[in-house]
Tab-separated table of C-alpha atoms and ligand atoms in Angstrom:
chain	number	residue	atom	x	y	z
A	792	MET	CA	3.033	-25.554	1.079
A	793	THR	CA	0.228	-23.169	0.040
A	794	LEU	CA	0.607	-19.397	0.053
A	795	ASP	CA	-1.712	-19.175	3.048
A	796	GLY	CA	0.433	-21.770	4.765
A	797	LEU	CA	3.502	-19.623	4.172
A	798	ILE	CA	1.744	-16.528	5.478
A	799	ASN	CA	0.738	-18.417	8.616
A	800	LYS	CA	4.279	-19.654	9.064
A	801	LEU	CA	5.499	-16.039	9.139
A	802	ILE	CA	2.697	-15.051	11.512
A	803	SER	CA	3.493	-17.840	13.948
A	804	ALA	CA	7.102	-16.646	13.992
A	805	GLY	CA	5.861	-13.325	15.373
A	806	ILE	CA	5.632	-11.334	12.163
A	807	GLU	CA	2.523	-9.153	11.949
A	808	LYS	CA	-0.251	-10.350	9.667
A	809	SER	CA	-0.158	-7.366	7.307
A	810	GLU	CA	3.644	-7.590	7.074
A	811	ALA	CA	3.465	-11.367	6.462
A	812	LYS	CA	1.007	-10.852	3.603
A	813	LYS	CA	3.110	-8.080	2.143
A	814	GLU	CA	6.249	-10.207	2.272
A	815	ILE	CA	4.616	-13.149	0.520
A	816	SER	CA	3.334	-10.876	-2.229
A	817	ILE	CA	6.826	-9.400	-2.635
A	818	LEU	CA	8.285	-12.907	-2.867
A	819	LEU	CA	5.685	-13.875	-5.464
A	820	LYS	CA	6.472	-10.798	-7.502
A	821	GLU	CA	10.235	-11.274	-7.251
A	822	LEU	CA	10.415	-15.023	-7.762
A	823	GLY	CA	7.191	-15.915	-9.557
A	824	GLU	CA	4.513	-18.499	-8.787
A	825	ASN	CA	6.590	-21.239	-10.359
A	826	ASN	CA	9.231	-20.871	-7.716
A	827	LEU	CA	7.244	-21.872	-4.659
A	828	ASN	CA	10.116	-24.038	-3.435
A	829	LYS	CA	12.505	-21.104	-3.488
A	830	ILE	CA	9.893	-18.940	-1.769
A	831	GLU	CA	9.459	-21.565	0.914
A	832	THR	CA	13.220	-21.749	1.469
A	833	ILE	CA	13.344	-17.989	1.997
A	834	VAL	CA	10.341	-18.087	4.328
A	835	ASN	CA	12.035	-20.809	6.367
A	836	GLU	CA	15.178	-18.730	6.671
A	837	ARG	CA	13.086	-15.667	7.521
A	838	VAL	CA	11.341	-17.581	10.315
A	839	LYS	CA	14.528	-19.137	11.640
A	840	SER	CA	16.768	-16.103	11.828
A	841	ARG	CA	14.388	-13.144	11.417
A	842	THR	CA	16.825	-11.818	8.828
A	843	PRO	CA	14.983	-8.976	7.060
A	844	LEU	CA	13.452	-10.049	3.758
A	845	GLN	CA	15.429	-7.372	1.897
A	846	TYR	CA	18.722	-8.967	2.979
A	847	LEU	CA	17.486	-12.416	1.957
A	848	LEU	CA	16.528	-11.087	-1.473
A	849	GLY	CA	19.620	-8.855	-1.647
A	850	LYS	CA	17.579	-5.876	-2.754
A	851	ALA	CA	15.257	-3.149	-1.585
A	852	TYR	CA	13.191	-0.384	-3.090
A	853	PHE	CA	13.434	3.310	-2.329
A	854	MET	CA	11.097	5.794	-3.961
A	855	ASP	CA	10.948	4.581	-7.569
A	856	PHE	CA	14.186	2.645	-7.797
A	857	GLU	CA	15.924	-0.489	-6.656
A	858	VAL	CA	19.181	-0.884	-4.750
A	859	ARG	CA	21.280	-3.785	-3.659
A	860	VAL	CA	21.357	-4.152	0.121
A	861	ASP	CA	23.225	-6.433	2.446
A	862	LYS	CA	24.508	-6.402	5.992
A	863	ARG	CA	26.880	-3.525	5.238
A	864	VAL	CA	24.008	-1.047	5.120
A	865	LEU	CA	20.645	-0.170	6.647
A	866	ILE	CA	17.516	-1.190	4.828
A	867	PRO	CA	15.905	1.910	3.284
A	868	ARG	CA	13.080	3.324	5.398
A	869	PRO	CA	9.951	5.133	4.182
A	870	GLU	CA	10.854	7.966	6.596
A	871	THR	CA	13.938	8.683	4.518
A	872	GLU	CA	11.734	9.092	1.453
A	873	ILE	CA	10.035	11.937	3.333
A	874	LEU	CA	13.445	13.510	3.956
A	875	VAL	CA	14.268	13.438	0.252
A	876	GLU	CA	10.836	14.647	-0.905
A	877	GLU	CA	10.679	17.485	1.581
A	878	THR	CA	14.226	18.523	0.743
A	879	ILE	CA	13.393	18.781	-2.945
A	880	ARG	CA	10.188	20.617	-2.109
A	881	ARG	CA	12.096	23.189	-0.056
A	882	MET	CA	15.236	23.575	-2.111
A	883	GLY	CA	14.123	23.021	-5.665
A	884	MET	CA	17.359	22.149	-7.385
A	885	PRO	CA	20.373	22.170	-5.127
A	886	ARG	CA	23.575	22.171	-7.166
A	887	TYR	CA	26.301	21.117	-4.716
A	888	VAL	CA	25.313	18.564	-2.148
A	889	LEU	CA	27.026	16.635	0.613
A	890	ASP	CA	25.394	13.392	1.793
A	891	ILE	CA	26.866	12.292	5.120
A	892	GLY	CA	26.606	8.588	5.973
A	893	THR	CA	25.309	7.594	2.571
A	894	GLY	CA	25.014	3.842	3.334
A	895	SER	CA	23.436	2.129	0.329
A	896	GLY	CA	23.473	5.522	-1.417
A	897	ILE	CA	19.693	5.975	-1.556
A	898	ILE	CA	19.546	9.674	-0.656
A	899	SER	CA	22.200	10.648	-3.196
A	900	ILE	CA	20.767	8.414	-5.896
A	901	ALA	CA	17.244	9.790	-5.387
A	902	LEU	CA	18.511	13.378	-5.593
A	903	ALA	CA	20.683	12.607	-8.614
A	904	LYS	CA	17.798	10.932	-10.416
A	905	SER	CA	15.463	13.867	-10.003
A	906	ILE	CA	17.789	16.870	-10.283
A	907	PRO	CA	19.716	17.623	-13.468
A	908	ASN	CA	23.189	19.188	-13.099
A	909	ILE	CA	23.530	18.161	-9.489
A	910	ASN	CA	26.995	17.482	-8.032
A	911	ILE	CA	26.939	15.291	-4.990
A	912	VAL	CA	29.694	14.233	-2.640
A	913	ALA	CA	28.575	11.150	-0.722
A	914	ILE	CA	30.636	9.971	2.218
A	915	ASP	CA	30.662	7.044	4.576
A	916	ILE	CA	33.097	5.612	7.038
A	917	GLU	CA	34.164	2.368	5.330
A	918	LYS	CA	35.390	1.476	1.866
A	919	ASP	CA	33.097	-1.532	1.854
A	920	ILE	CA	30.040	0.665	2.271
A	921	ILE	CA	31.202	3.174	-0.334
A	922	ASN	CA	31.727	0.331	-2.809
A	923	LEU	CA	28.127	-0.769	-2.407
A	924	ALA	CA	26.800	2.796	-2.711
A	925	TYR	CA	28.821	3.255	-5.910
A	926	GLU	CA	27.515	0.011	-7.338
A	927	ASN	CA	23.948	1.151	-6.613
A	928	ALA	CA	24.569	4.536	-8.230
A	929	LYS	CA	25.994	2.792	-11.268
A	930	ASN	CA	23.037	0.447	-11.561
A	931	ASN	CA	20.791	3.493	-11.461
A	932	LYS	CA	22.943	5.310	-14.017
A	933	VAL	CA	23.754	8.313	-11.845
A	934	GLU	CA	27.343	7.484	-10.877
A	935	ASN	CA	28.646	10.433	-12.897
A	936	LYS	CA	26.741	12.856	-10.660
A	937	ILE	CA	28.050	11.488	-7.368
A	938	LYS	CA	31.576	11.441	-5.997
A	939	PHE	CA	31.874	8.740	-3.371
A	940	LEU	CA	34.469	9.142	-0.653
A	941	VAL	CA	35.534	7.301	2.460
A	942	CYS	CA	35.497	9.991	5.128
A	943	ASP	CA	34.929	9.972	8.873
A	944	ILE	CA	33.196	13.207	9.853
A	945	PHE	CA	35.229	13.319	13.062
A	946	SER	CA	38.508	13.356	11.124
A	947	ASN	CA	40.461	16.297	9.708
A	948	ASN	CA	39.526	15.089	6.245
A	949	ALA	CA	35.995	16.233	6.990
A	950	ASP	CA	37.251	19.728	7.906
A	951	ASP	CA	39.149	19.790	4.614
A	952	LEU	CA	36.054	18.710	2.695
A	953	PHE	CA	34.184	21.718	4.050
A	954	LYS	CA	37.103	24.050	3.364
A	955	GLU	CA	37.528	22.878	-0.197
A	956	ASN	CA	33.858	22.768	-1.223
A	957	LYS	CA	30.927	25.068	-1.068
A	958	PHE	CA	27.793	22.993	-0.609
A	959	ASP	CA	24.247	24.330	-1.037
A	960	LEU	CA	22.821	21.421	0.842
A	961	VAL	CA	24.171	19.100	3.507
A	962	ILE	CA	21.887	16.132	4.017
A	963	SER	CA	22.232	13.276	6.472
A	964	ASN	CA	20.497	10.358	8.097
A	965	PRO	CA	23.090	9.777	10.798
A	966	PRO	CA	23.052	7.002	13.420
A	967	TYR	CA	20.579	8.317	15.954
A	968	ILE	CA	19.391	5.408	18.060
A	969	GLN	CA	20.405	5.441	21.730
A	970	SER	CA	23.395	3.181	22.070
A	971	GLY	CA	22.692	-0.473	22.638
A	972	LYS	CA	18.991	-0.069	23.294
A	973	TYR	CA	15.923	1.639	22.062
A	974	GLY	CA	15.139	3.345	25.343
A	975	PRO	CA	11.942	3.241	27.376
A	976	ARG	CA	10.328	5.902	25.226
A	977	SER	CA	11.171	4.209	22.002
A	978	ILE	CA	9.575	1.346	20.122
A	979	PRO	CA	10.749	-2.148	21.063
A	980	ALA	CA	13.702	-3.472	19.130
A	981	GLN	CA	12.546	-5.782	16.374
A	982	PRO	CA	14.625	-8.931	15.926
A	983	GLU	CA	15.231	-7.811	12.329
A	984	ARG	CA	17.220	-4.808	13.496
A	985	LYS	CA	19.847	-7.064	15.066
A	986	HIS	CA	20.875	-7.963	11.531
A	987	GLU	CA	21.444	-4.350	10.518
A	988	PRO	CA	24.871	-2.711	10.909
A	989	LYS	CA	25.322	-1.302	14.389
A	990	ILE	CA	27.354	1.649	13.130
A	991	ALA	CA	24.393	2.796	11.031
A	992	LEU	CA	21.976	2.704	13.958
A	993	TYR	CA	24.113	3.578	16.974
A	994	GLY	CA	27.322	4.969	15.498
A	995	THR	CA	30.847	4.058	16.382
A	996	LYS	CA	31.761	6.685	18.928
A	997	GLU	CA	30.498	7.104	22.446
A	998	ASN	CA	27.048	7.971	21.260
A	999	LYS	CA	24.529	8.072	24.060
A	1000	THR	CA	21.862	9.862	22.110
A	1001	GLY	CA	22.997	10.378	18.540
A	1002	MET	CA	23.503	14.067	19.288
A	1003	ILE	CA	27.254	14.018	18.666
A	1004	TYR	CA	26.618	13.466	14.963
A	1005	TYR	CA	24.246	16.398	14.625
A	1006	GLU	CA	26.549	18.639	16.623
A	1007	ARG	CA	29.639	17.742	14.620
A	1008	ILE	CA	27.797	18.306	11.332
A	1009	VAL	CA	26.506	21.691	12.511
A	1010	GLU	CA	30.034	22.656	13.592
A	1011	LEU	CA	31.484	21.581	10.249
A	1012	CYS	CA	28.848	23.606	8.401
A	1013	LEU	CA	29.577	26.703	10.452
A	1014	SER	CA	33.345	26.335	10.173
A	1015	GLY	CA	33.607	26.064	6.385
A	1016	SER	CA	31.775	28.032	3.763
A	1017	MET	CA	28.258	27.545	4.973
A	1018	PRO	CA	25.684	25.578	3.005
A	1019	ALA	CA	22.281	27.211	2.547
A	1020	THR	CA	20.392	24.325	4.054
A	1021	LEU	CA	20.914	21.412	6.330
A	1022	ALA	CA	18.513	18.479	6.070
A	1023	PHE	CA	18.531	15.795	8.750
A	1024	GLU	CA	16.579	12.684	9.522
A	1025	ILE	CA	16.050	12.729	13.287
A	1026	ASP	CA	14.787	10.674	16.174
A	1027	PRO	CA	11.541	12.209	17.458
A	1028	TYR	CA	12.832	11.914	21.018
A	1029	LEU	CA	15.788	14.146	20.241
A	1030	VAL	CA	13.742	17.183	19.277
A	1031	ASN	CA	14.357	19.086	22.510
A	1032	ASP	CA	18.087	18.341	22.462
A	1033	LEU	CA	18.218	19.387	18.821
A	1034	LYS	CA	16.423	22.646	19.584
A	1035	SER	CA	18.945	23.380	22.350
A	1036	LEU	CA	21.773	22.608	19.959
A	1037	LEU	CA	20.402	25.056	17.383
A	1038	LYS	CA	19.934	27.683	20.063
A	1039	LYS	CA	23.523	27.225	21.233
A	1040	TYR	CA	24.736	28.069	17.721
A	1041	ASP	CA	22.185	30.823	17.278
A	1042	LEU	CA	20.417	29.026	14.428
A	1043	ASN	CA	16.850	30.232	14.651
A	1044	ASN	CA	15.578	29.466	11.198
A	1045	PHE	CA	14.524	25.844	11.188
A	1046	GLU	CA	11.589	23.573	10.490
A	1047	ILE	CA	10.581	20.147	11.791
A	1048	ILE	CA	8.554	17.746	9.644
A	1049	LYS	CA	6.554	14.751	10.838
A	1050	ASP	CA	6.622	11.221	9.417
A	1051	TYR	CA	3.639	9.012	8.478
A	1052	SER	CA	3.161	8.070	12.139
A	1053	GLY	CA	2.933	11.711	13.159
A	1054	LEU	CA	6.392	11.644	14.773
A	1055	ASP	CA	8.923	14.433	14.273
A	1056	ARG	CA	11.305	12.932	11.718
A	1057	CYS	CA	13.066	15.573	9.633
A	1058	LEU	CA	14.826	18.745	10.623
A	1059	PHE	CA	15.653	21.491	8.156
A	1060	VAL	CA	17.991	24.244	9.216
A	1061	PHE	CA	18.303	27.284	6.982
A	1062	LEU	CA	21.666	28.885	7.558
B	922	LIG	N1	14.999	5.011	11.554
B	922	LIG	C1	15.918	3.963	11.876
B	922	LIG	C2	15.311	3.024	12.884
B	922	LIG	O1	14.452	3.445	13.620
B	922	LIG	C3	17.226	4.497	12.406
B	922	LIG	C4	17.996	5.189	11.380
B	922	LIG	C5	19.186	5.852	11.957
B	922	LIG	O2	19.667	5.614	13.057
B	922	LIG	N2	19.674	6.742	11.199
B	922	LIG	O3	15.639	1.870	12.919
């Protein structure tokens, strides 16, 4: 089949034209023109199951580096690049960092790659996830700057982590999608998202809005020795709830940053 034929195959499966073209050019770059059969096999699988291309290739790009991804972790989003860039812009060179819900490890790896002398603790809820994040850090040669731990933020271990460490920066892209649906105000669920881990999108607890994660993290920060800055990726529809949360804890020094679509996407709280 020709390249145009493959693009059309993706389009007739409901994938947008610009996305279809982008995916074929990624496949060409990854597999080479001599591997059209392999490319066609992947396109067929893509059309059949709507498995995201990154899972089919087993890799994704974030900022200027590559990570391994599979169904254990979310596929890196461009919005999270904004979180990292804006954090560095605001904080310069944080020294002690906690990354909550590290997933594939992208936030920690990006910080470790651009900041010398940084010490990061990166946590996630399952050993399986932490193993993948570690592997990605190792492949990017920053594993010596990041300590990976299995830790549930709702457990006492998380309280201990905050008692035993003094972080300058706590950064997180927690699960923030309304449980089980995307809500009337939100964009329609893409079939690709069904392949991503539910705990990374919706969380594991009774999580109607995602707010319980932000609230728990704020509480942890206020209970231990406080970090200077908190950096969150957020759902634009949570802005009012987040503002009320900050008000409740008397945190008046904060900033909200928009993403490329003009939606509120990052929240910085200066403690
Ligand atoms: N931005 C992701 C999405 O819209 C969600 C990421 C998250 O829940 N932390 O699919």
